[in-house]
Amino acid sequence: MYWLYLLLALGCFAFALKTPNMGLMSLALLAALGFLLAWVRGRYVARFGDLQRDPSTLVDAEELRRLREQARAQTADGTPPPSSAP
């Protein structure tokens, strides 16, 4: 479906090249830009999925519990937790 936006953008570019009227050319170029952006967004959504993701699904409860146990075990051993700063 998103490929139609690319075809419409190409059609608007062709119309902008052929028309002698400056106003119609500007309008066609703006429409071509809009269709091109819609095509890029559609392609992105088709490739990478929806833009809205639930952040709670990034780490499930079992893995979070395991990471907490590892952190407690490290602090109990006396080894400092790994830090991201040098």
mmCIF file of N, CA and C in Angstrom:
data_model
loop_
_atom_site.group_PDB
_atom_site.id
_atom_site.type_symbol
_atom_site.label_atom_id
_atom_site.label_comp_id
_atom_site.label_asym_id
_atom_site.label_seq_id
_atom_site.Cartn_x
_atom_site.Cartn_y
_atom_site.Cartn_z
ATOM 1 N N MET A 1 0.814 -1.199 0.000
ATOM 2 C CA MET A 1 0.000 0.000 0.000
ATOM 3 C C MET A 1 0.858 1.262 0.000
ATOM 4 N N TYR A 2 1.961 1.238 0.760
ATOM 5 C CA TYR A 2 2.779 2.440 0.845
ATOM 6 C C TYR A 2 3.513 2.731 -0.460
ATOM 7 N N TRP A 3 3.608 1.745 -1.350
ATOM 8 C CA TRP A 3 4.250 1.979 -2.638
ATOM 9 C C TRP A 3 3.424 2.925 -3.513
ATOM 10 N N LEU A 4 2.144 3.017 -3.261
ATOM 11 C CA LEU A 4 1.313 3.966 -4.019
ATOM 12 C C LEU A 4 1.746 5.405 -3.769
ATOM 13 N N TYR A 5 2.206 5.684 -2.543
ATOM 14 C CA TYR A 5 2.684 7.031 -2.232
ATOM 15 C C TYR A 5 3.899 7.389 -3.090
ATOM 16 N N LEU A 6 4.767 6.417 -3.323
ATOM 17 C CA LEU A 6 5.925 6.684 -4.173
ATOM 18 C C LEU A 6 5.492 6.973 -5.612
ATOM 19 N N LEU A 7 4.534 6.214 -6.112
ATOM 20 C CA LEU A 7 4.036 6.467 -7.465
ATOM 21 C C LEU A 7 3.359 7.830 -7.559
ATOM 22 N N LEU A 8 2.592 8.188 -6.534
ATOM 23 C CA LEU A 8 1.952 9.504 -6.528
ATOM 24 C C LEU A 8 2.993 10.615 -6.457
ATOM 25 N N ALA A 9 4.054 10.411 -5.685
ATOM 26 C CA ALA A 9 5.120 11.415 -5.613
ATOM 27 C C ALA A 9 5.791 11.590 -6.967
ATOM 28 N N LEU A 10 6.055 10.482 -7.654
ATOM 29 C CA LEU A 10 6.656 10.585 -8.987
ATOM 30 C C LEU A 10 5.714 11.277 -9.967
ATOM 31 N N GLY A 11 4.428 10.999 -9.857
ATOM 32 C CA GLY A 11 3.453 11.680 -10.712
ATOM 33 C C GLY A 11 3.418 13.182 -10.448
ATOM 34 N N CYS A 12 3.500 13.560 -9.182
ATOM 35 C CA CYS A 12 3.517 14.995 -8.859
ATOM 36 C C CYS A 12 4.785 15.661 -9.367
ATOM 37 N N PHE A 13 5.918 14.961 -9.295
ATOM 38 C CA PHE A 13 7.153 15.520 -9.841
ATOM 39 C C PHE A 13 7.036 15.709 -11.352
ATOM 40 N N ALA A 14 6.475 14.724 -12.025
ATOM 41 C CA ALA A 14 6.305 14.830 -13.480
ATOM 42 C C ALA A 14 5.368 15.975 -13.830
ATOM 43 N N PHE A 15 4.288 16.117 -13.059
ATOM 44 C CA PHE A 15 3.358 17.218 -13.298
ATOM 45 C C PHE A 15 4.036 18.562 -13.059
ATOM 46 N N ALA A 16 4.891 18.635 -12.024
ATOM 47 C CA ALA A 16 5.591 19.888 -11.726
ATOM 48 C C ALA A 16 6.558 20.261 -12.846
ATOM 49 N N LEU A 17 7.147 19.273 -13.481
ATOM 50 C CA LEU A 17 8.069 19.561 -14.581
ATOM 51 C C LEU A 17 7.342 20.022 -15.847
ATOM 52 N N LYS A 18 6.116 19.552 -16.047
ATOM 53 C CA LYS A 18 5.397 19.839 -17.287
ATOM 54 C C LYS A 18 4.542 21.099 -17.231
ATOM 55 N N THR A 19 4.154 21.545 -16.048
ATOM 56 C CA THR A 19 3.218 22.662 -15.969
ATOM 57 C C THR A 19 3.945 24.001 -16.157
ATOM 58 N N PRO A 20 3.339 24.929 -16.878
ATOM 59 C CA PRO A 20 3.961 26.247 -17.056
ATOM 60 C C PRO A 20 3.596 27.226 -15.929
ATOM 61 N N ASN A 21 2.604 26.890 -15.123
ATOM 62 C CA ASN A 21 2.131 27.778 -14.076
ATOM 63 C C ASN A 21 2.979 27.592 -12.810
ATOM 64 N N MET A 22 3.500 28.711 -12.261
ATOM 65 C CA MET A 22 4.368 28.645 -11.086
ATOM 66 C C MET A 22 3.609 28.185 -9.842
ATOM 67 N N GLY A 23 2.380 28.592 -9.701
ATOM 68 C CA GLY A 23 1.589 28.192 -8.541
ATOM 69 C C GLY A 23 1.298 26.702 -8.534
ATOM 70 N N LEU A 24 0.912 26.174 -9.693
ATOM 71 C CA LEU A 24 0.662 24.734 -9.795
ATOM 72 C C LEU A 24 1.942 23.929 -9.586
ATOM 73 N N MET A 25 3.069 24.475 -10.060
ATOM 74 C CA MET A 25 4.330 23.778 -9.870
ATOM 75 C C MET A 25 4.695 23.709 -8.383
ATOM 76 N N SER A 26 4.504 24.807 -7.677
ATOM 77 C CA SER A 26 4.787 24.827 -6.241
ATOM 78 C C SER A 26 3.876 23.857 -5.492
ATOM 79 N N LEU A 27 2.612 23.867 -5.850
ATOM 80 C CA LEU A 27 1.661 22.960 -5.208
ATOM 81 C C LEU A 27 2.010 21.495 -5.498
ATOM 82 N N ALA A 28 2.398 21.208 -6.723
ATOM 83 C CA ALA A 28 2.764 19.840 -7.091
ATOM 84 C C ALA A 28 4.035 19.400 -6.374
ATOM 85 N N LEU A 29 4.996 20.307 -6.215
ATOM 86 C CA LEU A 29 6.218 19.950 -5.500
ATOM 87 C C LEU A 29 5.948 19.713 -4.014
ATOM 88 N N LEU A 30 5.069 20.500 -3.423
ATOM 89 C CA LEU A 30 4.696 20.269 -2.022
ATOM 90 C C LEU A 30 3.963 18.945 -1.854
ATOM 91 N N ALA A 31 3.085 18.640 -2.797
ATOM 92 C CA ALA A 31 2.384 17.362 -2.757
ATOM 93 C C ALA A 31 3.365 16.203 -2.934
ATOM 94 N N ALA A 32 4.340 16.369 -3.818
ATOM 95 C CA ALA A 32 5.344 15.325 -4.024
ATOM 96 C C ALA A 32 6.163 15.108 -2.761
ATOM 97 N N LEU A 33 6.511 16.185 -2.082
ATOM 98 C CA LEU A 33 7.239 16.060 -0.821
ATOM 99 C C LEU A 33 6.405 15.332 0.227
ATOM 100 N N GLY A 34 5.130 15.677 0.307
ATOM 101 C CA GLY A 34 4.245 15.008 1.259
ATOM 102 C C GLY A 34 4.093 13.532 0.959
ATOM 103 N N PHE A 35 3.898 13.190 -0.308
ATOM 104 C CA PHE A 35 3.784 11.780 -0.683
ATOM 105 C C PHE A 35 5.094 11.027 -0.449
ATOM 106 N N LEU A 36 6.211 11.689 -0.676
ATOM 107 C CA LEU A 36 7.497 11.052 -0.446
ATOM 108 C C LEU A 36 7.717 10.775 1.038
ATOM 109 N N LEU A 37 7.352 11.719 1.883
ATOM 110 C CA LEU A 37 7.460 11.504 3.328
ATOM 111 C C LEU A 37 6.505 10.409 3.800
ATOM 112 N N ALA A 38 5.314 10.362 3.231
ATOM 113 C CA ALA A 38 4.368 9.298 3.580
ATOM 114 C C ALA A 38 4.908 7.940 3.148
ATOM 115 N N TRP A 39 5.580 7.869 2.006
ATOM 116 C CA TRP A 39 6.169 6.616 1.559
ATOM 117 C C TRP A 39 7.290 6.174 2.500
ATOM 118 N N VAL A 40 8.140 7.108 2.915
ATOM 119 C CA VAL A 40 9.235 6.767 3.826
ATOM 120 C C VAL A 40 8.688 6.268 5.153
ATOM 121 N N ARG A 41 7.664 6.930 5.674
ATOM 122 C CA ARG A 41 7.065 6.496 6.934
ATOM 123 C C ARG A 41 6.418 5.114 6.791
ATOM 124 N N GLY A 42 5.722 4.874 5.695
ATOM 125 C CA GLY A 42 5.107 3.579 5.462
ATOM 126 C C GLY A 42 6.132 2.477 5.335
ATOM 127 N N ARG A 43 7.221 2.766 4.667
ATOM 128 C CA ARG A 43 8.288 1.772 4.535
ATOM 129 C C ARG A 43 8.934 1.480 5.872
ATOM 130 N N TYR A 44 9.127 2.504 6.695
ATOM 131 C CA TYR A 44 9.706 2.318 8.023
ATOM 132 C C TYR A 44 8.802 1.462 8.897
ATOM 133 N N VAL A 45 7.509 1.747 8.875
ATOM 134 C CA VAL A 45 6.565 0.977 9.687
ATOM 135 C C VAL A 45 6.494 -0.466 9.198
ATOM 136 N N ALA A 46 6.552 -0.676 7.889
ATOM 137 C CA ALA A 46 6.499 -2.031 7.351
ATOM 138 C C ALA A 46 7.758 -2.813 7.704
ATOM 139 N N ARG A 47 8.878 -2.132 7.784
ATOM 140 C CA ARG A 47 10.133 -2.839 8.054
ATOM 141 C C ARG A 47 10.399 -3.047 9.532
ATOM 142 N N PHE A 48 10.146 -2.029 10.347
ATOM 143 C CA PHE A 48 10.501 -2.091 11.759
ATOM 144 C C PHE A 48 9.312 -2.219 12.684
ATOM 145 N N GLY A 49 8.126 -2.243 12.186
ATOM 146 C CA GLY A 49 6.951 -2.388 13.032
ATOM 147 C C GLY A 49 6.364 -1.048 13.417
ATOM 148 N N ASP A 50 5.409 -1.116 14.315
ATOM 149 C CA ASP A 50 4.703 0.090 14.726
ATOM 150 C C ASP A 50 5.628 1.020 15.487
ATOM 151 N N LEU A 51 5.346 2.299 15.441
ATOM 152 C CA LEU A 51 6.183 3.275 16.116
ATOM 153 C C LEU A 51 5.954 3.306 17.619
ATOM 154 N N GLN A 52 4.781 2.928 18.061
ATOM 155 C CA GLN A 52 4.452 2.932 19.483
ATOM 156 C C GLN A 52 4.714 1.547 20.063
ATOM 157 N N ARG A 53 5.654 1.458 20.989
ATOM 158 C CA ARG A 53 5.954 0.189 21.646
ATOM 159 C C ARG A 53 5.716 0.328 23.137
ATOM 160 N N ASP A 54 5.346 -0.765 23.741
ATOM 161 C CA ASP A 54 5.127 -0.795 25.176
ATOM 162 C C ASP A 54 6.479 -0.996 25.860
ATOM 163 N N PRO A 55 6.936 -0.037 26.670
ATOM 164 C CA PRO A 55 8.260 -0.185 27.281
ATOM 165 C C PRO A 55 8.324 -1.303 28.322
ATOM 166 N N SER A 56 7.193 -1.748 28.822
ATOM 167 C CA SER A 56 7.222 -2.816 29.814
ATOM 168 C C SER A 56 7.585 -4.161 29.205
ATOM 169 N N THR A 57 7.522 -4.284 27.894
ATOM 170 C CA THR A 57 7.868 -5.549 27.260
ATOM 171 C C THR A 57 9.352 -5.660 26.935
ATOM 172 N N LEU A 58 10.126 -4.622 27.209
ATOM 173 C CA LEU A 58 11.550 -4.684 26.905
ATOM 174 C C LEU A 58 12.259 -5.684 27.806
ATOM 175 N N VAL A 59 11.931 -5.703 29.098
ATOM 176 C CA VAL A 59 12.504 -6.651 30.047
ATOM 177 C C VAL A 59 11.342 -7.314 30.761
ATOM 178 N N ASP A 60 11.261 -8.629 30.657
ATOM 179 C CA ASP A 60 10.160 -9.319 31.322
ATOM 180 C C ASP A 60 10.457 -9.473 32.822
ATOM 181 N N ALA A 61 9.470 -9.881 33.580
ATOM 182 C CA ALA A 61 9.577 -9.946 35.039
ATOM 183 C C ALA A 61 10.608 -10.976 35.488
ATOM 184 N N GLU A 62 10.693 -12.091 34.788
ATOM 185 C CA GLU A 62 11.652 -13.142 35.174
ATOM 186 C C GLU A 62 13.092 -12.678 35.003
ATOM 187 N N GLU A 63 13.375 -12.003 33.913
ATOM 188 C CA GLU A 63 14.723 -11.513 33.691
ATOM 189 C C GLU A 63 15.063 -10.392 34.669
ATOM 190 N N LEU A 64 14.102 -9.548 34.986
ATOM 191 C CA LEU A 64 14.320 -8.490 35.964
ATOM 192 C C LEU A 64 14.645 -9.084 37.333
ATOM 193 N N ARG A 65 13.932 -10.159 37.718
ATOM 194 C CA ARG A 65 14.205 -10.820 38.993
ATOM 195 C C ARG A 65 15.612 -11.414 38.989
ATOM 196 N N ARG A 66 16.006 -12.022 37.872
ATOM 197 C CA ARG A 66 17.347 -12.610 37.767
ATOM 198 C C ARG A 66 18.436 -11.546 37.860
ATOM 199 N N LEU A 67 18.226 -10.407 37.226
ATOM 200 C CA LEU A 67 19.203 -9.321 37.297
ATOM 201 C C LEU A 67 19.316 -8.754 38.709
ATOM 202 N N ARG A 68 18.197 -8.656 39.417
ATOM 203 C CA ARG A 68 18.247 -8.177 40.802
ATOM 204 C C ARG A 68 19.004 -9.150 41.694
ATOM 205 N N GLU A 69 18.779 -10.446 41.485
ATOM 206 C CA GLU A 69 19.504 -11.443 42.277
ATOM 207 C C GLU A 69 20.998 -11.383 41.996
ATOM 208 N N GLN A 70 21.384 -11.179 40.763
ATOM 209 C CA GLN A 70 22.799 -11.039 40.430
ATOM 210 C C GLN A 70 23.403 -9.814 41.105
ATOM 211 N N ALA A 71 22.669 -8.708 41.104
ATOM 212 C CA ALA A 71 23.173 -7.497 41.736
ATOM 213 C C ALA A 71 23.319 -7.686 43.242
ATOM 214 N N ARG A 72 22.362 -8.358 43.873
ATOM 215 C CA ARG A 72 22.455 -8.611 45.316
ATOM 216 C C ARG A 72 23.621 -9.543 45.623
ATOM 217 N N ALA A 73 23.830 -10.538 44.777
ATOM 218 C CA ALA A 73 24.933 -11.465 45.005
ATOM 219 C C ALA A 73 26.276 -10.764 44.861
ATOM 220 N N GLN A 74 26.388 -9.845 43.921
ATOM 221 C CA GLN A 74 27.638 -9.110 43.746
ATOM 222 C C GLN A 74 27.914 -8.196 44.925
ATOM 223 N N THR A 75 26.892 -7.523 45.437
ATOM 224 C CA THR A 75 27.104 -6.635 46.577
ATOM 225 C C THR A 75 27.367 -7.440 47.846
ATOM 226 N N ALA A 76 26.822 -8.634 47.949
ATOM 227 C CA ALA A 76 27.082 -9.481 49.112
ATOM 228 C C ALA A 76 28.508 -10.019 49.077
ATOM 229 N N ASP A 77 29.061 -10.266 47.903
ATOM 230 C CA ASP A 77 30.432 -10.764 47.773
ATOM 231 C C ASP A 77 31.450 -9.666 48.026
ATOM 232 N N GLY A 78 31.044 -8.440 47.946
ATOM 233 C CA GLY A 78 31.954 -7.330 48.141
ATOM 234 C C GLY A 78 32.532 -6.796 46.849
ATOM 235 N N THR A 79 32.193 -7.400 45.727
ATOM 236 C CA THR A 79 32.680 -6.887 44.465
ATOM 237 C C THR A 79 31.828 -5.704 44.045
ATOM 238 N N PRO A 80 32.465 -4.646 43.590
ATOM 239 C CA PRO A 80 31.684 -3.474 43.192
ATOM 240 C C PRO A 80 30.909 -3.767 41.923
ATOM 241 N N PRO A 81 29.705 -3.208 41.809
ATOM 242 C CA PRO A 81 28.935 -3.413 40.576
ATOM 243 C C PRO A 81 29.604 -2.718 39.407
ATOM 244 N N PRO A 82 29.445 -3.263 38.204
ATOM 245 C CA PRO A 82 30.071 -2.627 37.041
ATOM 246 C C PRO A 82 29.439 -1.274 36.772
ATOM 247 N N SER A 83 30.281 -0.303 36.513
ATOM 248 C CA SER A 83 29.772 1.044 36.233
ATOM 249 C C SER A 83 30.024 1.381 34.786
ATOM 250 N N SER A 84 29.185 2.248 34.247
ATOM 251 C CA SER A 84 29.339 2.646 32.848
ATOM 252 C C SER A 84 30.320 3.794 32.687
ATOM 253 N N ALA A 85 30.614 4.502 33.799
ATOM 254 C CA ALA A 85 31.541 5.627 33.730
ATOM 255 C C ALA A 85 32.957 5.136 33.994
ATOM 256 N N PRO A 86 33.965 5.664 33.274
ATOM 257 C CA PRO A 86 35.361 5.238 33.484
ATOM 258 C C PRO A 86 35.947 5.797 34.750
#
